[in-house]
Amino acid sequence: MLVRRTVFLGETLVQKGLISRSQLATGLEGHQKTGEFLGLTLIKLGLIKEEALYPALSEQLNIPYVMMKDVSIDTRVFEKVPARFACHYRFMPVKFNDNALTVALTDPLDIEILDDLRLLLGCDINAVLAGGQDIVDAIRRYYGVGAETIEKIMHAGKDIEEILLSRARTEDIEDVAEDASMIRFVNQILGQAVRDRATDIHIEPYEDELRVRYRVDGILYDIPIPQNIKYFRSAITSRIKIMAGLDIAEHRLPQDGRVKIKMGGEELDLRISILPTQFGESVDIRLLSGSMLYSLKRLGLSDFDLARLGRLIHKPHGIIFVTGPTGSGKTTTLYSCLSKINQKDKKIITIEDPIEYQLKGVTQVQIHPRIGLSFATGLRSMLRHDPDVMMVGEVRDFETVETTIRVALTGHLVFSTLHTNDAAGAITRLLDMGVEPYLVSSSVECFIAQRLVRLLCPECRVEKKPDKKVLKEFGIDRNPKDLVIYEGKGCEACKFSGYKGRTGIYEFLFMNEDIRDLVLRRASSDQIKNKALRSGMRTLRMDGWEKIKQGLTTMNEVIRVTKED
């Protein structure tokens, strides 16, 4: 009988220079307390990484070591091994030949697990060595998120025919939605989204499938899910509705709600939107961190722009407009500005739709158009509360923008947003909405256009030779001397995308005398932009080029989010 503890793994790691004697002593102390495998203890203590431990362990045990991401597995293997077994015993089936199943384990000498698998699966078991996280990622990749939970429901005697395609009564669907296994499955979808740094979860029903996608760093990715999930589309939607306090019996109208949850020690605010479609209800879940810190320094502004914005937000009156498409980070910029000036001697009121984050010390108002509380009516009431600073979530119509401008002209500092492609376009948008040019020129202090670009993954960033055709997109005819740019090769840390995280690029258009004169003459956005460029304005693409030179992002990423200047 093989005994794991007769293998002196610690000595092997020390001899190979992977850990020191003192680190081994620390690991042995933890190992004696928990009784778990020494290698696992060393990993948990951060004394060694999986990719360094397991090759050494493979050599010590004379057992093959496999990298799961490099292994191609025949899907017929999964017919032999249910997901619930793989998840419970933390192993990954690799291949099945001649009634012998090869499985990847973190501890291939665990006789109890090997005996259990022989009994449960009715075949011989051959074990190979693999990293723990590698196995977890492989289970998720091949079986899908929450596969073992769906299997458990399928084997629990539920009447799937009733659940299928929402034919069950509302009470039946609610019973399934409140089942502990369904609650667990929805939590698994949410938990994986948090681990993947997703900002949105899209659950989309189609004729013969249910699709789940995460938006990570602004890009949508399909996530692997079990095929049988399509039978539970109504139960999943109902569970999410129950969480948000929505009407589970209503399937014809859109619904919106929100709920606060705790996931992995972090408080999350989920903004939930339900949209009826041809094949069922589509669900979008926006994940907002309740503990997010709003700091101007974290926005990605250059020192020069940071100083200019700092002077702007301390002005006693006027309007600062932040422009850009949906999802470009406008709200985060506004909240960061408010957080910077949020002091006891200032009264700050916001009116929003919806209130995305709660700011301590700031009075926040949610609009309700159905009962007559719009941006315009709310603004007029807010003036009677003696504010110093006001924020209007968005100016969408003439009444709102006119009221906003008049508020600024009466001695208040106002922040707001517009949906335009660039800063100069915001001026013509206001004029097109019916605002008189003299009101724009006398009230607005600055237009700030912004976009979000993905940051290169620091783990796999490598130098790259600039492409001449791409350089021309930035108005550069030849490769500048000493220019070093980078690209991301893709690694496990960034899910093989080459990017991890996002930062902003900005375009500041200040209302100087020349720009005000053009506004009064109703000049085109191109004329205004050209004048601003001659006055020193840096466009979105110019700011993006600075971030490229700093090695923060790529040329293709900046081109993706900016139009041609």
PDB file of C-alpha atoms in Angstrom, residues 37 73 81 105 117 128 136 140 157 177 180 204 241 268 270 301 325 344 347 367 376 421 450 458 482 490 507 515 523:
ATOM      1  CA  PHE A  37      -1.126  17.538   1.810  1.00  0.00           C
ATOM      2  CA  ILE A  73     -10.460  15.831 -24.102  1.00  0.00           C
ATOM      3  CA  VAL A  81     -18.312  10.767 -15.695  1.00  0.00           C
ATOM      4  CA  LEU A 105      -5.924  14.720  -9.492  1.00  0.00           C
ATOM      5  CA  LEU A 117     -14.132   6.234  -8.343  1.00  0.00           C
ATOM      6  CA  VAL A 128      -2.116  11.611 -13.372  1.00  0.00           C
ATOM      7  CA  VAL A 136     -11.291  23.608 -11.319  1.00  0.00           C
ATOM      8  CA  ARG A 140     -15.904  24.733 -15.553  1.00  0.00           C
ATOM      9  CA  GLY A 157     -37.382  13.730  -9.798  1.00  0.00           C
ATOM     10  CA  ALA A 177     -37.089  28.895  -8.325  1.00  0.00           C
ATOM     11  CA  ALA A 180     -32.151  25.217  -2.741  1.00  0.00           C
ATOM     12  CA  GLU A 204     -30.595  35.321 -23.193  1.00  0.00           C
ATOM     13  CA  LYS A 241     -37.144  38.188 -10.061  1.00  0.00           C
ATOM     14  CA  LEU A 268     -22.635  44.094  -4.444  1.00  0.00           C
ATOM     15  CA  LEU A 270     -27.268  44.246  -8.556  1.00  0.00           C
ATOM     16  CA  LEU A 301      -6.038  61.266 -16.041  1.00  0.00           C
ATOM     17  CA  PRO A 325     -21.616  56.692 -25.172  1.00  0.00           C
ATOM     18  CA  LYS A 344     -19.182  69.543   5.400  1.00  0.00           C
ATOM     19  CA  LYS A 347     -24.613  70.998   0.179  1.00  0.00           C
ATOM     20  CA  ILE A 367     -36.560  60.253 -10.794  1.00  0.00           C
ATOM     21  CA  ALA A 376     -36.723  69.129 -14.861  1.00  0.00           C
ATOM     22  CA  ASN A 421     -19.078  61.219 -29.725  1.00  0.00           C
ATOM     23  CA  GLN A 450     -14.167  60.180 -22.467  1.00  0.00           C
ATOM     24  CA  PRO A 458       1.103  43.007 -16.669  1.00  0.00           C
ATOM     25  CA  ASP A 482      13.058  54.954 -29.267  1.00  0.00           C
ATOM     26  CA  GLY A 490      -2.611  36.156 -23.235  1.00  0.00           C
ATOM     27  CA  GLU A 507     -10.678  65.143 -24.262  1.00  0.00           C
ATOM     28  CA  ILE A 515     -14.917  79.067 -28.516  1.00  0.00           C
ATOM     29  CA  ALA A 523     -20.432  77.384 -35.939  1.00  0.00           C
TER      30      ALA A 523
END
